[in-house]
mmCIF file of C-alpha atoms and ligand atoms in Angstrom:
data_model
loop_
_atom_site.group_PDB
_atom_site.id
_atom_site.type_symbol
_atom_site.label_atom_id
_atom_site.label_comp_id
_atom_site.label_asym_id
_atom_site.label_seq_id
_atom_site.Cartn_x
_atom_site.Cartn_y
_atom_site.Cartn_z
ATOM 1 C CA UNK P 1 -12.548 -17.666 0.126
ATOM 2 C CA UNK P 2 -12.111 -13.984 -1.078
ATOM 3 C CA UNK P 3 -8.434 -12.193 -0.221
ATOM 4 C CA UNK P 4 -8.815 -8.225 -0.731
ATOM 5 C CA UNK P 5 -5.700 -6.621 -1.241
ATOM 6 C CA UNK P 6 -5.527 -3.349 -0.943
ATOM 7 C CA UNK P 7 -3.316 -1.247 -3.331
ATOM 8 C CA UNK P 8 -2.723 2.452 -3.394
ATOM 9 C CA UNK P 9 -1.922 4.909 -5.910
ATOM 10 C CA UNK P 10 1.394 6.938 -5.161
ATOM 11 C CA UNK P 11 2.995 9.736 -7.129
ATOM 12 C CA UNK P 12 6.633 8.202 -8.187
ATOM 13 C CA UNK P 13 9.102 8.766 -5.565
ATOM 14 C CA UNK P 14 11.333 9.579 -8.626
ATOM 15 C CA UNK P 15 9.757 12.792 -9.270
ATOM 16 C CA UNK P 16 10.398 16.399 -7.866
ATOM 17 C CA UNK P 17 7.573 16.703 -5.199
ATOM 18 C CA UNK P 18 5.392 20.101 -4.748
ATOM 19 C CA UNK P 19 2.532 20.728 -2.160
ATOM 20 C CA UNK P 20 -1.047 22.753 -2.697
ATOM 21 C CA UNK P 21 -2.906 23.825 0.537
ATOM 22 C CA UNK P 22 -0.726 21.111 2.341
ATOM 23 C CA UNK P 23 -0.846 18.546 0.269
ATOM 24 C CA UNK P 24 0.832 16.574 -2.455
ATOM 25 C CA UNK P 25 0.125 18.364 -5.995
ATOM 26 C CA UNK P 26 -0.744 15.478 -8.058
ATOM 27 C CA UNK P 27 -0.723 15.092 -11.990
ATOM 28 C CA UNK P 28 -1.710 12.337 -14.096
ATOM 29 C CA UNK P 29 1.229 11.056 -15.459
ATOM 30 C CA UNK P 30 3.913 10.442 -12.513
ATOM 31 C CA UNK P 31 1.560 8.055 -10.696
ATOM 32 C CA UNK P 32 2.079 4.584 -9.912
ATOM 33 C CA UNK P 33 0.764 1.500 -8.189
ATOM 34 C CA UNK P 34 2.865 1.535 -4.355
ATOM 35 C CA UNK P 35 6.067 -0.149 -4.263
ATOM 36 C CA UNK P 36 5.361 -1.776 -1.664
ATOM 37 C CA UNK P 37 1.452 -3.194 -2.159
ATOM 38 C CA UNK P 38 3.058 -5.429 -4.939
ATOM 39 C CA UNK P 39 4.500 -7.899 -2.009
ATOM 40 C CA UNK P 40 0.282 -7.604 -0.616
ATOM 41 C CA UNK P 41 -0.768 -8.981 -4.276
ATOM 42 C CA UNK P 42 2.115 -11.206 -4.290
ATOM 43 C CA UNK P 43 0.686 -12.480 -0.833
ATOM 44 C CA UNK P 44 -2.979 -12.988 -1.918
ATOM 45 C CA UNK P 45 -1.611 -14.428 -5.307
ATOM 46 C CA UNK P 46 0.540 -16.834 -3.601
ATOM 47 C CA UNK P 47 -1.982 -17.707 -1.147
ATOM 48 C CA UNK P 48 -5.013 -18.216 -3.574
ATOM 49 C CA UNK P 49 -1.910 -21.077 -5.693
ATOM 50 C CA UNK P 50 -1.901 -22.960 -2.403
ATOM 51 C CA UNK P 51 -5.481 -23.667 -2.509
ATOM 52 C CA UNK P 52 -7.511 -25.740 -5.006
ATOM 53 C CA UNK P 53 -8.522 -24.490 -8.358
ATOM 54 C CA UNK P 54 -11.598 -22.321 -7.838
ATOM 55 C CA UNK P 55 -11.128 -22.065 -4.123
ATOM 56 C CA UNK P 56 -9.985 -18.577 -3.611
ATOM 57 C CA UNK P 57 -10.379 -15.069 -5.739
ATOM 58 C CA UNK P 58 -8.686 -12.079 -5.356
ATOM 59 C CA UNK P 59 -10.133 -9.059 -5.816
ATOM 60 C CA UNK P 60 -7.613 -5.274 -5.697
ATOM 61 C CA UNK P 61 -9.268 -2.143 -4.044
ATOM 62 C CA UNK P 62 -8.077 1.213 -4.568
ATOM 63 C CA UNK P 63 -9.169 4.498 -3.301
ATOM 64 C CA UNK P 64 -8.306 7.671 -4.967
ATOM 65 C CA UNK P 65 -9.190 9.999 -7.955
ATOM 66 C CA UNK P 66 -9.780 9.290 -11.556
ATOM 67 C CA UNK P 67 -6.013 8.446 -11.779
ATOM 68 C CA UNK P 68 -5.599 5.968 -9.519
ATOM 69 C CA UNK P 69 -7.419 3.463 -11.849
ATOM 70 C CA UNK P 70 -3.693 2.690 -12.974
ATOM 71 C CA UNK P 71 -3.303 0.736 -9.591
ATOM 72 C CA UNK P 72 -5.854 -1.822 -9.489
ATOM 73 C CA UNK P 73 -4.887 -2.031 -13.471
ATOM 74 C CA UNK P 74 -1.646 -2.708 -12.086
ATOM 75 C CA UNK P 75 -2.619 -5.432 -9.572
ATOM 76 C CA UNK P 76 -4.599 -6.960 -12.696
ATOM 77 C CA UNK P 77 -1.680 -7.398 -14.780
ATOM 78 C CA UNK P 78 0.020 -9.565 -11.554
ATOM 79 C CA UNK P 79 -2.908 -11.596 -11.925
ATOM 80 C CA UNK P 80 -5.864 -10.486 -9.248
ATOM 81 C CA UNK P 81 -9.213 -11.716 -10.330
ATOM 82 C CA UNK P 82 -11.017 -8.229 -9.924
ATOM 83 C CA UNK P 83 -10.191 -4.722 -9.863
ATOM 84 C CA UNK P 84 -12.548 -2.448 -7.413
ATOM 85 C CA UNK P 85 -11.313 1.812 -7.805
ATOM 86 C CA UNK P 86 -13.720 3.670 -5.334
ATOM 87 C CA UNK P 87 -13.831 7.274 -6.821
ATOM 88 C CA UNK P 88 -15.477 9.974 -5.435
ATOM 89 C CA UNK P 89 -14.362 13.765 -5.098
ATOM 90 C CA UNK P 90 -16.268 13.575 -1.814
ATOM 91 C CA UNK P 91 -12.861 11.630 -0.958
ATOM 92 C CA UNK P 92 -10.617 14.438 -1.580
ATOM 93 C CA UNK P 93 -8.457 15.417 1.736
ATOM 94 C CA UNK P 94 -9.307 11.800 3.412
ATOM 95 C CA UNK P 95 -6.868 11.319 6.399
ATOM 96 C CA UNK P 96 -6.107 7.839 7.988
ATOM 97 C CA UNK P 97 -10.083 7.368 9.102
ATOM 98 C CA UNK P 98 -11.479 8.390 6.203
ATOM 99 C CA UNK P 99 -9.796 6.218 3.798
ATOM 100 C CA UNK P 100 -10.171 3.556 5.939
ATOM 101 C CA UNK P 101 -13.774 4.066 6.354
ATOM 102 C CA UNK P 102 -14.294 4.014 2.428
ATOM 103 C CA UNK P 103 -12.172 0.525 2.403
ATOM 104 C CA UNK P 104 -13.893 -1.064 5.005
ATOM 105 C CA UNK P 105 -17.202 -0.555 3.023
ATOM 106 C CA UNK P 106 -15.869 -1.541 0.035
ATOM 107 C CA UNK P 107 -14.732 -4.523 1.545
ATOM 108 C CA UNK P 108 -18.704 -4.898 2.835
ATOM 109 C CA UNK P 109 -19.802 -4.579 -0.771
ATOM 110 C CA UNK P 110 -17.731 -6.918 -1.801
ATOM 111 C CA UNK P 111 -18.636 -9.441 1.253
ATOM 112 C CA UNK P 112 -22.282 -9.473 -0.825
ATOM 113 C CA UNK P 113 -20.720 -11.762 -3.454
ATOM 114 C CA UNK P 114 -19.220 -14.318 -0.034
ATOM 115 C CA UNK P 115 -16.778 -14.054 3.022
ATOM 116 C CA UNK P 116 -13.878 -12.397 2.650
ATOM 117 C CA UNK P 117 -11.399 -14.260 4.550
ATOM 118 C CA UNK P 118 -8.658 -12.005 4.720
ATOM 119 C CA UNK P 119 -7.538 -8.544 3.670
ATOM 120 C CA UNK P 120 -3.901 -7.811 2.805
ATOM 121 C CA UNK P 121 -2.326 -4.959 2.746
ATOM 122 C CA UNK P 122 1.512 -3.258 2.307
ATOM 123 C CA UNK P 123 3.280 -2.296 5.376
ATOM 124 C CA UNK P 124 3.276 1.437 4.398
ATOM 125 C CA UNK P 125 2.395 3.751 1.167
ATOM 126 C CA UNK P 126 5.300 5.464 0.257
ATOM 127 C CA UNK P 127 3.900 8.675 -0.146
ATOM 128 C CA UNK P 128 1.923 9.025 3.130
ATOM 129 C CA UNK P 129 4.504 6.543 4.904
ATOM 130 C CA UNK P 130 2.455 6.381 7.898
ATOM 131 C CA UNK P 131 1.509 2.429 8.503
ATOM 132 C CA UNK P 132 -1.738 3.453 9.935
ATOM 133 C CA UNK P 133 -3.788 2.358 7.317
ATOM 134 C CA UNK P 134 -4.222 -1.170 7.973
ATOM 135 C CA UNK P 135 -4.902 -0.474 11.779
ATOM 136 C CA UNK P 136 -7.359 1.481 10.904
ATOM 137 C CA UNK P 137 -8.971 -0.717 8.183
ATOM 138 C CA UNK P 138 -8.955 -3.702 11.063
ATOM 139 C CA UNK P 139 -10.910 -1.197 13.385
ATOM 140 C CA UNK P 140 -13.491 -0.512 10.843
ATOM 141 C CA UNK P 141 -14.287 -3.915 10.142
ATOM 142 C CA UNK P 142 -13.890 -4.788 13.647
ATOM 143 C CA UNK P 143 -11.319 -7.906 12.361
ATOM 144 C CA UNK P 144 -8.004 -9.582 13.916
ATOM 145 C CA UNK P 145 -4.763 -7.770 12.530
ATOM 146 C CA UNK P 146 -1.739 -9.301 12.052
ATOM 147 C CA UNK P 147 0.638 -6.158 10.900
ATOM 148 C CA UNK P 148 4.190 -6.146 9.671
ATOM 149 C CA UNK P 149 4.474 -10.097 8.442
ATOM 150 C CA UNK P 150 7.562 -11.518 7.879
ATOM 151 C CA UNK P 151 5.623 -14.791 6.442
ATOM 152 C CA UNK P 152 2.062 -15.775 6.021
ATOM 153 C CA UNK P 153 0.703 -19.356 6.120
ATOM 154 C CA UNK P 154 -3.483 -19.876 6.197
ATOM 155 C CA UNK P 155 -4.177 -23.032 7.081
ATOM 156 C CA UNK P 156 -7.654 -24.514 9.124
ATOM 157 C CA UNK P 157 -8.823 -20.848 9.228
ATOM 158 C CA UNK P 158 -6.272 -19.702 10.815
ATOM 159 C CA UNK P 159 -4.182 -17.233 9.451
ATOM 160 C CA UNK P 160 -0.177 -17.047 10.993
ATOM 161 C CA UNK P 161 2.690 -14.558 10.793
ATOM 162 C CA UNK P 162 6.029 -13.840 11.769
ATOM 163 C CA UNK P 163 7.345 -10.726 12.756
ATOM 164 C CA UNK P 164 11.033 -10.204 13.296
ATOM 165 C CA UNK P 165 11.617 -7.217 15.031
ATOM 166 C CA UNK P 166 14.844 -5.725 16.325
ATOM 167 C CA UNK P 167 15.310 -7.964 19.267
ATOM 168 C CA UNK P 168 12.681 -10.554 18.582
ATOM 169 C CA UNK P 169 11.080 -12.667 15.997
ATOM 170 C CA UNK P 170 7.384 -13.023 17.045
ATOM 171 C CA UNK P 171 4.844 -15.828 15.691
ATOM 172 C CA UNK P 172 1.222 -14.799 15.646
ATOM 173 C CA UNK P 173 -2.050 -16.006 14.915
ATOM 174 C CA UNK P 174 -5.516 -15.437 14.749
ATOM 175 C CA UNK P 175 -8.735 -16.793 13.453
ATOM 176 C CA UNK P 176 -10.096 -15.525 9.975
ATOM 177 C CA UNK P 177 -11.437 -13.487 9.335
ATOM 178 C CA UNK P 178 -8.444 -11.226 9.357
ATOM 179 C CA UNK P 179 -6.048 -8.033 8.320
ATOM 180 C CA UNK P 180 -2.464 -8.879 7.367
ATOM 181 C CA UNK P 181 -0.375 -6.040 6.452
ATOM 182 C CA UNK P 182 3.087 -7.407 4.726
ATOM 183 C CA UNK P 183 6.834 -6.699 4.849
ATOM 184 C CA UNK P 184 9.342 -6.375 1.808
ATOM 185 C CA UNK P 185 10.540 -9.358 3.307
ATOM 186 C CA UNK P 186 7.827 -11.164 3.068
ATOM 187 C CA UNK P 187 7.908 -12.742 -0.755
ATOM 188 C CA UNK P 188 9.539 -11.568 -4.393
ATOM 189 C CA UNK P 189 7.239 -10.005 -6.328
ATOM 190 C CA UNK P 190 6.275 -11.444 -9.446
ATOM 191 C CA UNK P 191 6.725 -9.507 -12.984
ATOM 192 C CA UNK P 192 3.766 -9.600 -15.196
ATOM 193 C CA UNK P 193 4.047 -11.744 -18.384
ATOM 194 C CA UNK P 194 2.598 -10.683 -21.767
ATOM 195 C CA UNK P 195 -0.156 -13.449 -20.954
ATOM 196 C CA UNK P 196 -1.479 -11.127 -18.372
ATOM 197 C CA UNK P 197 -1.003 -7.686 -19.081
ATOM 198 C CA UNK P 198 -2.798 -8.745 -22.354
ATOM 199 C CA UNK P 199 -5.638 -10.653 -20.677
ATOM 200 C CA UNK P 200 -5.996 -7.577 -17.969
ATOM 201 C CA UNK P 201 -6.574 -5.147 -20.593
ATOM 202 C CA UNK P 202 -10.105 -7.137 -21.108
ATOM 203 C CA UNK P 203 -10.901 -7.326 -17.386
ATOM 204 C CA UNK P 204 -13.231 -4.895 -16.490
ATOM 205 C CA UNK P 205 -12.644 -2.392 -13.128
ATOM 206 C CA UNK P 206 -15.284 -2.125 -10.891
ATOM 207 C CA UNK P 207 -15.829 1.829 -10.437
ATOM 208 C CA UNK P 208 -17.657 2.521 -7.346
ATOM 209 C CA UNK P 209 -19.028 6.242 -5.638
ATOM 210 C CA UNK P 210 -19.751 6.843 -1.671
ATOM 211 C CA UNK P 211 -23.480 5.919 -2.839
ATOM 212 C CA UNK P 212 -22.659 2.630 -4.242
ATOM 213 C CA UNK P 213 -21.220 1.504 -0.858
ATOM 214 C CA UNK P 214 -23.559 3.015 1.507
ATOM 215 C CA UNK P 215 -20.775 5.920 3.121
ATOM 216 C CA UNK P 216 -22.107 9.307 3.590
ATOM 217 C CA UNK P 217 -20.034 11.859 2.112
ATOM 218 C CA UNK P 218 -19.903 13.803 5.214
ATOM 219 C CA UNK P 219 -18.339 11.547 7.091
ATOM 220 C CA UNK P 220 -15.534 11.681 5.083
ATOM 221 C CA UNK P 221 -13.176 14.135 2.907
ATOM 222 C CA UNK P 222 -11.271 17.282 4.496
ATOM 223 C CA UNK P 223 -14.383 18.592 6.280
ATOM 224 C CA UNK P 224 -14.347 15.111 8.512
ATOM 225 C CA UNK P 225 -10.571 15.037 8.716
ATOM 226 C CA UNK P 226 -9.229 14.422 12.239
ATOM 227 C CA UNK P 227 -5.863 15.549 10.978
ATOM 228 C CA UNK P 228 -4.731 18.848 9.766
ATOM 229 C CA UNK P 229 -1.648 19.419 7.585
ATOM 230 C CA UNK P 230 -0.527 22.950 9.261
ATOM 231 C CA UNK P 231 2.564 23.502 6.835
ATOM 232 C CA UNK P 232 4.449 21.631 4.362
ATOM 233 C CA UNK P 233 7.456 22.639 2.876
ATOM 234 C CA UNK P 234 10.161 21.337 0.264
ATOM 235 C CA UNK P 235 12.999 19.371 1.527
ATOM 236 C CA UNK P 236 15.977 21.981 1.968
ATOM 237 C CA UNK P 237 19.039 21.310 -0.205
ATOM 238 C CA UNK P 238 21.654 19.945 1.368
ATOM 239 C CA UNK P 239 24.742 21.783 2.928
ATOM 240 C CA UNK P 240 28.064 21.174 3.350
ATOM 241 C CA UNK P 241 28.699 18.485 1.467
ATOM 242 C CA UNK P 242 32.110 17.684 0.593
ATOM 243 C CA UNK P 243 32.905 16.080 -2.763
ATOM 244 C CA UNK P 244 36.496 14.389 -3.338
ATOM 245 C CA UNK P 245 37.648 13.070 -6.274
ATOM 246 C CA UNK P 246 39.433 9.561 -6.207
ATOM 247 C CA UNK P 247 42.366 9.935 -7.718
ATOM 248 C CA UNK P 248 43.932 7.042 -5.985
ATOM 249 C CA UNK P 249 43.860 8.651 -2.027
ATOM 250 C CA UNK P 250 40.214 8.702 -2.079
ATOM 251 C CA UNK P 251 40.173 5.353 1.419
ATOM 252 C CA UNK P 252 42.621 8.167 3.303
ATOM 253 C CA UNK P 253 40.601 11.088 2.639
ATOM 254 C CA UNK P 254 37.743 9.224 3.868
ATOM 255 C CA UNK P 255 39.452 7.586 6.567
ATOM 256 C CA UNK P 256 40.543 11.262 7.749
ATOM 257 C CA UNK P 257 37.069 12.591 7.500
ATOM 258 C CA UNK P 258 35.640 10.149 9.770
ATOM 259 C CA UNK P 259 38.531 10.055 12.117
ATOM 260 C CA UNK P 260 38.186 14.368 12.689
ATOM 261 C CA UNK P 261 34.328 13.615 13.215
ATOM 262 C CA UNK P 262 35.257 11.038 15.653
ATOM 263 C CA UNK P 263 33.194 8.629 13.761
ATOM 264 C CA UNK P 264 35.948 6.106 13.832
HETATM 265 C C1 FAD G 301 -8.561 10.637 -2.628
HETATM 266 C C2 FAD G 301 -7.593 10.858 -1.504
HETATM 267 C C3 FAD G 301 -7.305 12.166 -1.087
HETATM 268 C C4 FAD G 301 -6.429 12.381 -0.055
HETATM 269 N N1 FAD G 301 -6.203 13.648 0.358
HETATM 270 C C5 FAD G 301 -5.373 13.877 1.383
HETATM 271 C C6 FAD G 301 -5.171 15.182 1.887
HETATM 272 O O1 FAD G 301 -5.737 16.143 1.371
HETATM 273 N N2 FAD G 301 -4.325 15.367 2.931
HETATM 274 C C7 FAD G 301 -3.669 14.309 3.485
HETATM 275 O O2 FAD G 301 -2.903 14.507 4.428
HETATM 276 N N3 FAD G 301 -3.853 13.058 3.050
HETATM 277 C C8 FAD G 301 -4.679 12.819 2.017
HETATM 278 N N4 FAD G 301 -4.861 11.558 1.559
HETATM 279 C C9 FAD G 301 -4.028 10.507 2.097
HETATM 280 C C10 FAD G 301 -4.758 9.653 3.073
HETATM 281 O O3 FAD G 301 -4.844 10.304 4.273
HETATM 282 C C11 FAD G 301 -3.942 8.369 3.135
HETATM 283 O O4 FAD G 301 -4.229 7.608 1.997
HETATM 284 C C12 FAD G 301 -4.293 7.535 4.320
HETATM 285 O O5 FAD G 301 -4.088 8.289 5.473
HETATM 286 C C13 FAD G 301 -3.431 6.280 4.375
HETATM 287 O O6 FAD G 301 -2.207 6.623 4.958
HETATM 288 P P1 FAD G 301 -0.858 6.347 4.236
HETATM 289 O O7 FAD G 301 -0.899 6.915 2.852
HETATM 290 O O8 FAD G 301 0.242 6.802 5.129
HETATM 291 O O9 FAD G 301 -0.849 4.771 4.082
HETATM 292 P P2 FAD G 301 -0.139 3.655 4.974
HETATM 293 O O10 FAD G 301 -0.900 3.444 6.213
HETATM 294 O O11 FAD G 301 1.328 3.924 5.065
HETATM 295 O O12 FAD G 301 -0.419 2.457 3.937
HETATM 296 C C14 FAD G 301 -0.409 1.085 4.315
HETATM 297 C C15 FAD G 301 -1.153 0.291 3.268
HETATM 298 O O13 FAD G 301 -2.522 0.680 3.252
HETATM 299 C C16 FAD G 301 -3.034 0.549 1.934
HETATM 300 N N5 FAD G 301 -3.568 1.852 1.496
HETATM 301 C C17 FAD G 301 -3.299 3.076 1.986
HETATM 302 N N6 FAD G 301 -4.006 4.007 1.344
HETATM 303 C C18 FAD G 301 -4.750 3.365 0.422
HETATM 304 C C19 FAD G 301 -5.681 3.774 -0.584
HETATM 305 N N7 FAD G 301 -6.005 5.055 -0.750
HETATM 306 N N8 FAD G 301 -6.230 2.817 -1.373
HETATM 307 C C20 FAD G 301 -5.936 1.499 -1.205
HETATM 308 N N9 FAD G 301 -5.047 1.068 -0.290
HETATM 309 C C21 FAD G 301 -4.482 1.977 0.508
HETATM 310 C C22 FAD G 301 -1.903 0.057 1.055
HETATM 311 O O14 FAD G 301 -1.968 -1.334 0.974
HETATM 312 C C23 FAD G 301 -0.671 0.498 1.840
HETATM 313 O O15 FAD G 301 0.464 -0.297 1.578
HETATM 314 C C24 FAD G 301 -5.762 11.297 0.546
HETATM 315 C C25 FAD G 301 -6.031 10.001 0.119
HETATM 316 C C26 FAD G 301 -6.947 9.765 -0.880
HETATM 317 C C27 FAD G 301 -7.242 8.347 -1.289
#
């Protein structure tokens, strides 16, 4: 069985943020693999252990500029079998459909090699933040979705989550083929050893344009984007903030704070 896991490129949330035409100015060297598409690769890794020796390979997709190489490098150092970075500048100013659209047939091209049973994704990049990525990535390849997994078993060909939501923990299956996006919750991420980050450095990246996977460039980019960024602007600093120094009183002045707020 092949697991795709997808894993996107995200400037670090560490940095001072600045916007161009509505979008996020990025440079080369404040970009990282998303937080959060380490617990997919932990997923597909853990998954592909369960099975027999030769059984399952996982292979990393990113989609982005020259710089987002550094991702699927990432997901090699965890331990993914192959590393696929589709780069186009057709792809500049993808929203939501476009991106997904340019997954979806990388996922196809990569379905020439053998069924790919499932695709796993992160819950949310940590840039864009929206979740709607793996929706959207279901619709394309017209699969099952399972979204926000707590837990994922594959067993029979069957793949089953849970999902604990506010007022409900919710156990769901479906047949594979099919989408899993995964919670924080959902494993521990694994640190890469010296074994691997050495061995990855030899693994080669698939690099792969619009042309190699069939997508026509119009159908994609700002030009095809459903969404429009009308105006982005830096957070505000923060007012009225009120700094007290402990000097021993600091639970009172607190406790006062709250009480003339009638927060306690
Ligand atoms: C080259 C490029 C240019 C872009 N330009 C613009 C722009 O000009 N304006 C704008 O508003 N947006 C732009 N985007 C952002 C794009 O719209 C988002 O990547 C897309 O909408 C996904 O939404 P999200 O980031 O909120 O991801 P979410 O839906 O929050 O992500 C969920 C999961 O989907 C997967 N995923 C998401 N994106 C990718 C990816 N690119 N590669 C692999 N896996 C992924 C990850 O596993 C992630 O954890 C661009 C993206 C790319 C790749």
């Amino acid at each position: 069985m092949r697991i795709v896991v997808t894993v996107k490129f995200v400037p670090d949330l560490q940095s001072q943020r600045s916007f161009t035409d509505g979008t996020v100015t990025r440079t080369a060297d404040d970009g990282t693999m998303n937080e959060l598409d380490e617990n997919a690769v932990e997923a597909a890794l853990q998954l592909k252990e369960s099975l027999p020796e030769g059984e399952a390979e996982v292979y990393a997709i990113t989609v982005g500029g020259p710089d987002a190489v550094a991702a699927v490098r990432k997901a090699l150092q965890l331990g993914v079998d192959h590393a696929v970075h589709v780069c186009d500048e057709a792809i500049a100013g993808s929203d939501v459909f476009g991106t997904a659209r340019v997954l979806a047939a990388a996922v196809r091209q990569i379905e020439k090699d053998g069924p790919v049973g499932l695709v796993i994704t992160g819950m949310a990049a940590l840039d864009g933040l929206t979740s709607m990525l793996p929706t959207a990535l279901a619709a394309q390849l017209d699969i099952a979705q399972l979204t926000l997994a707590s837990t994922l078993a594959v067993a029979d060909g069957v793949a089953t989550i849970e999902r604990h939501l506010p007022d409900a923990h919710e156990t769901v299956t479906a047949k594979l083929p099919a989408l899993v996006s995964v919670t924080d919750e959902a494993n521990k991420p694994r640190y890469p050893n010296f074994k691997l980050i050495m061995a990855a450095r030899s693994k080669p990246v698939t690099t792969l344009s619009l042309a190699d996977i069939g997508v026509d460039r119009a159908q994609v980019g700002a030009m095809a984007s459903r969404t429009t960024v009308i105006e982005a602007s830096p957070q505000p600093p923060r007012e009225n903030r009120l700094k007290v120094t402990d000097t021993g009183d600091g639970g009172t002045h607190l406790a006062q704070f709250l009480i003339e707020r009638g927060l306690a």
